[in-house]
Amino acid sequence: GADLIGVINVAKSKRYVDAAQASDIVDAVRAFGEREQRWAPSSHGSLDAWADALRTATDRGRPLVFGVVQDQPLADVQKFVEGSGVDVIQLHGSESLEYAEALQVPHARVLHAEPSSDIDAAAADLAAAYEQVASAKCCLVLVDAAAAGEKSGGLGAPFDWRVADVLDAKHDIRGLVAGGLDAERVVDCAAAVPNAVG
C-alpha cells in the first residue's frame, strides 16, 4: 500500500481540497493506519535521518498525509495545517527557507527538473536550488518535471530520471522521483534509478 498520501490544497488544481475535505481524508487514513494523532517527529540533521524516521513512521501500513501547497500566503497554509491535521506540508513552489521554517509541521521540498540534455548540470542546478532552502525541518526531497521556465508540477510529464540519481551520487541529496509516473513508467523509473523511487 501507499506510505504517503497527498491532498492538494492548490486552488488552480482540479484535485483541490479545502481543509475540511482534507481533514476527512486524514481521519480516514489515520483510522486505517491505526494512528491517532499527527506525526510529530523532532528535526533531523540530514535527509538520510529523515528517511529513517519516515520509514519508521509508515511501517506496518501507517501512511502519512502530505498537504500539497504552492506559493500560497504562509498564514493560509498554517491555517490549512491546523484545520486539516496533515502530517507534512509539501512545498511545490518557490517558498523561502523562512517560510518553510515557520511551518508547524515538517515539510517536503519539490525540486523542479528543467528539460536538459546535460544531466550533470541539471543535477548541479537542483542542488544549488536546494542549498538555498535546505532546512532541518525538510523531511523529504521530491524531484518533479518542470514545464519550460515554470515551477508547476502535476503535469503528468516525465523527465530524465537520471538527474535524481546524479543528485544523489554527486550532491548527496537523495530525492524521490515524483513526476510523470504511471504504472508502466514506474517500472522503467525503478530500473533506471532504483534509489529514487519510494
PDB file of C-alpha atoms in Angstrom:
ATOM      1  CA  GLY A   1       0.000   0.000   0.000  1.00  0.00           C
ATOM      2  CA  ALA A   2       0.888   3.663  -0.036  1.00  0.00           C
ATOM      3  CA  ASP A   3       3.191   5.156   2.587  1.00  0.00           C
ATOM      4  CA  LEU A   4       2.500   8.776   1.679  1.00  0.00           C
ATOM      5  CA  ILE A   5      -0.838  10.198   0.573  1.00  0.00           C
ATOM      6  CA  GLY A   6      -1.092  13.700  -0.852  1.00  0.00           C
ATOM      7  CA  VAL A   7      -4.007  16.097  -0.612  1.00  0.00           C
ATOM      8  CA  ILE A   8      -3.801  19.052  -2.973  1.00  0.00           C
ATOM      9  CA  ASN A   9      -4.550  22.470  -1.481  1.00  0.00           C
ATOM     10  CA  VAL A  10      -3.703  24.492  -4.584  1.00  0.00           C
ATOM     11  CA  ALA A  11      -6.754  26.381  -5.877  1.00  0.00           C
ATOM     12  CA  LYS A  12      -5.834  26.037  -9.568  1.00  0.00           C
ATOM     13  CA  SER A  13      -5.644  22.248  -9.335  1.00  0.00           C
ATOM     14  CA  LYS A  14      -8.538  20.100 -10.496  1.00  0.00           C
ATOM     15  CA  ARG A  15      -7.761  17.923  -7.436  1.00  0.00           C
ATOM     16  CA  TYR A  16      -8.095  20.820  -4.957  1.00  0.00           C
ATOM     17  CA  VAL A  17      -9.404  20.033  -1.482  1.00  0.00           C
ATOM     18  CA  ASP A  18     -10.071  22.508   1.294  1.00  0.00           C
ATOM     19  CA  ALA A  19      -9.116  21.975   4.945  1.00  0.00           C
ATOM     20  CA  ALA A  20     -12.435  20.297   5.842  1.00  0.00           C
ATOM     21  CA  GLN A  21     -12.165  17.797   2.956  1.00  0.00           C
ATOM     22  CA  ALA A  22      -8.512  17.169   3.795  1.00  0.00           C
ATOM     23  CA  SER A  23      -9.454  16.588   7.435  1.00  0.00           C
ATOM     24  CA  ASP A  24     -11.922  13.873   6.377  1.00  0.00           C
ATOM     25  CA  ILE A  25      -9.162  12.196   4.358  1.00  0.00           C
ATOM     26  CA  VAL A  26      -6.689  12.494   7.249  1.00  0.00           C
ATOM     27  CA  ASP A  27      -9.229  10.958   9.636  1.00  0.00           C
ATOM     28  CA  ALA A  28      -9.877   8.038   7.263  1.00  0.00           C
ATOM     29  CA  VAL A  29      -6.151   7.432   6.728  1.00  0.00           C
ATOM     30  CA  ARG A  30      -5.430   7.549  10.456  1.00  0.00           C
ATOM     31  CA  ALA A  31      -8.281   5.144  11.196  1.00  0.00           C
ATOM     32  CA  PHE A  32      -6.984   2.760   8.531  1.00  0.00           C
ATOM     33  CA  GLY A  33      -3.404   3.057   9.724  1.00  0.00           C
ATOM     34  CA  GLU A  34      -4.289   2.978  13.413  1.00  0.00           C
ATOM     35  CA  ARG A  35      -2.606   6.308  14.090  1.00  0.00           C
ATOM     36  CA  GLU A  36      -4.497   8.584  16.448  1.00  0.00           C
ATOM     37  CA  GLN A  37      -2.641  11.833  16.012  1.00  0.00           C
ATOM     38  CA  ARG A  38      -0.397  13.876  13.749  1.00  0.00           C
ATOM     39  CA  TRP A  39       3.142  12.620  13.200  1.00  0.00           C
ATOM     40  CA  ALA A  40       5.318  14.763  15.457  1.00  0.00           C
ATOM     41  CA  PRO A  41       8.989  13.990  14.884  1.00  0.00           C
ATOM     42  CA  SER A  42      11.850  16.099  16.085  1.00  0.00           C
ATOM     43  CA  SER A  43      14.031  17.825  13.491  1.00  0.00           C
ATOM     44  CA  HIS A  44      16.821  15.789  11.939  1.00  0.00           C
ATOM     45  CA  GLY A  45      20.208  16.914  10.679  1.00  0.00           C
ATOM     46  CA  SER A  46      20.159  15.050   7.377  1.00  0.00           C
ATOM     47  CA  LEU A  47      17.827  13.755   4.723  1.00  0.00           C
ATOM     48  CA  ASP A  48      19.058  10.228   5.494  1.00  0.00           C
ATOM     49  CA  ALA A  49      17.989  10.604   9.143  1.00  0.00           C
ATOM     50  CA  TRP A  50      14.615  11.889   7.961  1.00  0.00           C
ATOM     51  CA  ALA A  51      14.316   8.918   5.584  1.00  0.00           C
ATOM     52  CA  ASP A  52      14.784   6.571   8.537  1.00  0.00           C
ATOM     53  CA  ALA A  53      12.138   8.492  10.505  1.00  0.00           C
ATOM     54  CA  LEU A  54       9.703   8.313   7.582  1.00  0.00           C
ATOM     55  CA  ARG A  55      10.271   4.564   7.168  1.00  0.00           C
ATOM     56  CA  THR A  56       9.643   4.001  10.870  1.00  0.00           C
ATOM     57  CA  ALA A  57       6.537   6.194  10.880  1.00  0.00           C
ATOM     58  CA  THR A  58       4.981   4.427   7.893  1.00  0.00           C
ATOM     59  CA  ASP A  59       5.833   0.842   8.718  1.00  0.00           C
ATOM     60  CA  ARG A  60       3.031  -1.659   9.235  1.00  0.00           C
ATOM     61  CA  GLY A  61       0.648   0.174   6.902  1.00  0.00           C
ATOM     62  CA  ARG A  62       0.556   3.510   8.684  1.00  0.00           C
ATOM     63  CA  PRO A  63       0.641   6.101   5.871  1.00  0.00           C
ATOM     64  CA  LEU A  64       1.247   9.799   6.411  1.00  0.00           C
ATOM     65  CA  VAL A  65      -0.781  12.540   4.740  1.00  0.00           C
ATOM     66  CA  PHE A  66       1.047  15.324   2.922  1.00  0.00           C
ATOM     67  CA  GLY A  67      -0.708  18.627   2.228  1.00  0.00           C
ATOM     68  CA  VAL A  68       0.496  19.964  -1.122  1.00  0.00           C
ATOM     69  CA  VAL A  69       0.713  23.758  -1.396  1.00  0.00           C
ATOM     70  CA  GLN A  70       2.222  26.148  -3.909  1.00  0.00           C
ATOM     71  CA  ASP A  71       3.191  29.769  -3.289  1.00  0.00           C
ATOM     72  CA  GLN A  72       0.251  30.496  -1.011  1.00  0.00           C
ATOM     73  CA  PRO A  73       0.408  33.023   1.817  1.00  0.00           C
ATOM     74  CA  LEU A  74       2.042  31.479   4.879  1.00  0.00           C
ATOM     75  CA  ALA A  75      -0.914  32.317   7.133  1.00  0.00           C
ATOM     76  CA  ASP A  76      -3.260  30.445   4.769  1.00  0.00           C
ATOM     77  CA  VAL A  77      -1.038  27.361   4.828  1.00  0.00           C
ATOM     78  CA  GLN A  78      -0.698  27.464   8.612  1.00  0.00           C
ATOM     79  CA  LYS A  79      -4.495  27.643   8.855  1.00  0.00           C
ATOM     80  CA  PHE A  80      -4.781  24.695   6.428  1.00  0.00           C
ATOM     81  CA  VAL A  81      -2.356  22.656   8.573  1.00  0.00           C
ATOM     82  CA  GLU A  82      -4.413  23.326  11.696  1.00  0.00           C
ATOM     83  CA  GLY A  83      -7.768  22.705  10.022  1.00  0.00           C
ATOM     84  CA  SER A  84      -6.767  19.579   8.123  1.00  0.00           C
ATOM     85  CA  GLY A  85      -4.399  17.802  10.503  1.00  0.00           C
ATOM     86  CA  VAL A  86      -1.942  16.866   7.721  1.00  0.00           C
ATOM     87  CA  ASP A  87       1.352  15.392   8.881  1.00  0.00           C
ATOM     88  CA  VAL A  88       3.653  17.160   6.419  1.00  0.00           C
ATOM     89  CA  ILE A  89       3.419  20.121   4.048  1.00  0.00           C
ATOM     90  CA  GLN A  90       4.791  19.556   0.555  1.00  0.00           C
ATOM     91  CA  LEU A  91       6.180  22.821  -0.797  1.00  0.00           C
ATOM     92  CA  HIS A  92       5.641  22.791  -4.534  1.00  0.00           C
ATOM     93  CA  GLY A  93       6.556  26.357  -5.433  1.00  0.00           C
ATOM     94  CA  SER A  94       9.186  28.963  -4.624  1.00  0.00           C
ATOM     95  CA  GLU A  95       8.645  29.099  -0.873  1.00  0.00           C
ATOM     96  CA  SER A  96      11.606  30.560   1.019  1.00  0.00           C
ATOM     97  CA  LEU A  97      13.621  28.991   3.811  1.00  0.00           C
ATOM     98  CA  GLU A  98      11.971  31.365   6.302  1.00  0.00           C
ATOM     99  CA  TYR A  99       8.541  30.294   5.057  1.00  0.00           C
ATOM    100  CA  ALA A 100       9.414  26.617   5.476  1.00  0.00           C
ATOM    101  CA  GLU A 101      10.875  27.154   8.945  1.00  0.00           C
ATOM    102  CA  ALA A 102       7.661  28.898  10.076  1.00  0.00           C
ATOM    103  CA  LEU A 103       5.510  25.842   9.330  1.00  0.00           C
ATOM    104  CA  GLN A 104       4.269  23.956  12.371  1.00  0.00           C
ATOM    105  CA  VAL A 105       4.932  20.551  10.755  1.00  0.00           C
ATOM    106  CA  PRO A 106       7.855  19.074   8.784  1.00  0.00           C
ATOM    107  CA  HIS A 107       7.923  19.802   5.082  1.00  0.00           C
ATOM    108  CA  ALA A 108       8.847  18.099   1.848  1.00  0.00           C
ATOM    109  CA  ARG A 109      10.582  20.205  -0.794  1.00  0.00           C
ATOM    110  CA  VAL A 110       9.912  19.750  -4.504  1.00  0.00           C
ATOM    111  CA  LEU A 111      12.786  20.447  -6.873  1.00  0.00           C
ATOM    112  CA  HIS A 112      11.687  21.100 -10.439  1.00  0.00           C
ATOM    113  CA  ALA A 113      13.885  19.466 -13.077  1.00  0.00           C
ATOM    114  CA  GLU A 114      14.064  21.639 -16.169  1.00  0.00           C
ATOM    115  CA  PRO A 115      14.411  19.874 -19.520  1.00  0.00           C
ATOM    116  CA  SER A 116      18.144  19.478 -20.164  1.00  0.00           C
ATOM    117  CA  SER A 117      20.499  17.379 -22.236  1.00  0.00           C
ATOM    118  CA  ASP A 118      23.231  17.814 -19.592  1.00  0.00           C
ATOM    119  CA  ILE A 119      22.256  15.620 -16.639  1.00  0.00           C
ATOM    120  CA  ASP A 120      25.227  16.692 -14.505  1.00  0.00           C
ATOM    121  CA  ALA A 121      24.435  20.382 -14.980  1.00  0.00           C
ATOM    122  CA  ALA A 122      20.740  19.804 -14.291  1.00  0.00           C
ATOM    123  CA  ALA A 123      21.567  17.978 -11.048  1.00  0.00           C
ATOM    124  CA  ALA A 124      24.005  20.752 -10.050  1.00  0.00           C
ATOM    125  CA  ASP A 125      21.273  23.340 -10.644  1.00  0.00           C
ATOM    126  CA  LEU A 126      18.847  21.385  -8.448  1.00  0.00           C
ATOM    127  CA  ALA A 127      21.489  21.001  -5.726  1.00  0.00           C
ATOM    128  CA  ALA A 128      22.190  24.743  -5.791  1.00  0.00           C
ATOM    129  CA  ALA A 129      18.459  25.478  -5.565  1.00  0.00           C
ATOM    130  CA  TYR A 130      18.103  23.109  -2.619  1.00  0.00           C
ATOM    131  CA  GLU A 131      21.068  24.623  -0.765  1.00  0.00           C
ATOM    132  CA  GLN A 132      19.218  27.955  -0.721  1.00  0.00           C
ATOM    133  CA  VAL A 133      16.266  26.407   1.140  1.00  0.00           C
ATOM    134  CA  ALA A 134      17.766  23.407   2.986  1.00  0.00           C
ATOM    135  CA  SER A 135      16.279  23.060   6.451  1.00  0.00           C
ATOM    136  CA  ALA A 136      16.461  20.667   9.386  1.00  0.00           C
ATOM    137  CA  LYS A 137      12.644  20.541   9.070  1.00  0.00           C
ATOM    138  CA  CYS A 138      12.802  19.218   5.488  1.00  0.00           C
ATOM    139  CA  CYS A 139      11.918  15.527   5.711  1.00  0.00           C
ATOM    140  CA  LEU A 140      11.935  14.655   2.018  1.00  0.00           C
ATOM    141  CA  VAL A 141      13.050  15.986  -1.366  1.00  0.00           C
ATOM    142  CA  LEU A 142      10.960  15.204  -4.413  1.00  0.00           C
ATOM    143  CA  VAL A 143      12.185  15.693  -7.976  1.00  0.00           C
ATOM    144  CA  ASP A 144       9.416  16.627 -10.408  1.00  0.00           C
ATOM    145  CA  ALA A 145       9.221  17.756 -14.012  1.00  0.00           C
ATOM    146  CA  ALA A 146       9.039  21.460 -14.740  1.00  0.00           C
ATOM    147  CA  ALA A 147       7.434  22.948 -17.789  1.00  0.00           C
ATOM    148  CA  ALA A 148       9.941  25.179 -19.554  1.00  0.00           C
ATOM    149  CA  GLY A 149      10.516  28.095 -17.195  1.00  0.00           C
ATOM    150  CA  GLU A 150       7.692  27.126 -14.823  1.00  0.00           C
ATOM    151  CA  LYS A 151       7.542  25.540 -11.409  1.00  0.00           C
ATOM    152  CA  SER A 152       4.240  23.827 -11.685  1.00  0.00           C
ATOM    153  CA  GLY A 153       4.146  20.113 -11.071  1.00  0.00           C
ATOM    154  CA  GLY A 154       1.135  17.939 -11.596  1.00  0.00           C
ATOM    155  CA  LEU A 155       1.953  17.961 -15.294  1.00  0.00           C
ATOM    156  CA  GLY A 156       1.988  14.199 -15.650  1.00  0.00           C
ATOM    157  CA  ALA A 157       5.158  14.700 -17.658  1.00  0.00           C
ATOM    158  CA  PRO A 158       8.218  12.510 -17.276  1.00  0.00           C
ATOM    159  CA  PHE A 159      11.725  13.951 -17.218  1.00  0.00           C
ATOM    160  CA  ASP A 160      15.149  12.375 -17.454  1.00  0.00           C
ATOM    161  CA  TRP A 161      15.045  10.497 -14.161  1.00  0.00           C
ATOM    162  CA  ARG A 162      18.813  10.056 -14.172  1.00  0.00           C
ATOM    163  CA  VAL A 163      19.019  13.600 -12.805  1.00  0.00           C
ATOM    164  CA  ALA A 164      17.727  12.250  -9.468  1.00  0.00           C
ATOM    165  CA  ASP A 165      20.442   9.597  -9.491  1.00  0.00           C
ATOM    166  CA  VAL A 166      23.178  12.198 -10.147  1.00  0.00           C
ATOM    167  CA  LEU A 167      21.671  14.475  -7.481  1.00  0.00           C
ATOM    168  CA  ASP A 168      22.169  11.628  -5.001  1.00  0.00           C
ATOM    169  CA  ALA A 169      25.560  10.369  -6.217  1.00  0.00           C
ATOM    170  CA  LYS A 170      27.307  13.714  -6.712  1.00  0.00           C
ATOM    171  CA  HIS A 171      25.473  16.074  -4.356  1.00  0.00           C
ATOM    172  CA  ASP A 172      24.336  13.762  -1.532  1.00  0.00           C
ATOM    173  CA  ILE A 173      20.700  14.758  -1.982  1.00  0.00           C
ATOM    174  CA  ARG A 174      18.530  11.688  -2.324  1.00  0.00           C
ATOM    175  CA  GLY A 175      15.266  12.723  -3.912  1.00  0.00           C
ATOM    176  CA  LEU A 176      12.255  10.653  -4.821  1.00  0.00           C
ATOM    177  CA  VAL A 177      11.080  10.908  -8.405  1.00  0.00           C
ATOM    178  CA  ALA A 178       7.606  12.421  -8.406  1.00  0.00           C
ATOM    179  CA  GLY A 179       6.889  13.393 -11.980  1.00  0.00           C
ATOM    180  CA  GLY A 180       5.010  11.716 -14.781  1.00  0.00           C
ATOM    181  CA  LEU A 181       4.782   8.297 -13.198  1.00  0.00           C
ATOM    182  CA  ASP A 182       2.134   5.824 -14.206  1.00  0.00           C
ATOM    183  CA  ALA A 183       2.129   2.030 -13.869  1.00  0.00           C
ATOM    184  CA  GLU A 184       4.391   1.476 -16.881  1.00  0.00           C
ATOM    185  CA  ARG A 185       6.744   4.360 -16.140  1.00  0.00           C
ATOM    186  CA  VAL A 186       7.232   3.327 -12.505  1.00  0.00           C
ATOM    187  CA  VAL A 187       8.797   0.063 -13.680  1.00  0.00           C
ATOM    188  CA  ASP A 188      11.070   1.942 -16.098  1.00  0.00           C
ATOM    189  CA  CYS A 189      11.998   4.535 -13.483  1.00  0.00           C
ATOM    190  CA  ALA A 190      12.754   1.916 -10.829  1.00  0.00           C
ATOM    191  CA  ALA A 191      15.072   0.147 -13.244  1.00  0.00           C
ATOM    192  CA  ALA A 192      16.797   3.396 -14.246  1.00  0.00           C
ATOM    193  CA  VAL A 193      17.201   4.940 -10.780  1.00  0.00           C
ATOM    194  CA  PRO A 194      16.378   2.405  -8.047  1.00  0.00           C
ATOM    195  CA  ASN A 195      17.362   4.754  -5.195  1.00  0.00           C
ATOM    196  CA  ALA A 196      14.969   7.451  -6.375  1.00  0.00           C
ATOM    197  CA  VAL A 197      11.693   5.530  -6.259  1.00  0.00           C
ATOM    198  CA  GLY A 198       9.947   5.172  -2.929  1.00  0.00           C
TER     199      GLY A 198
END
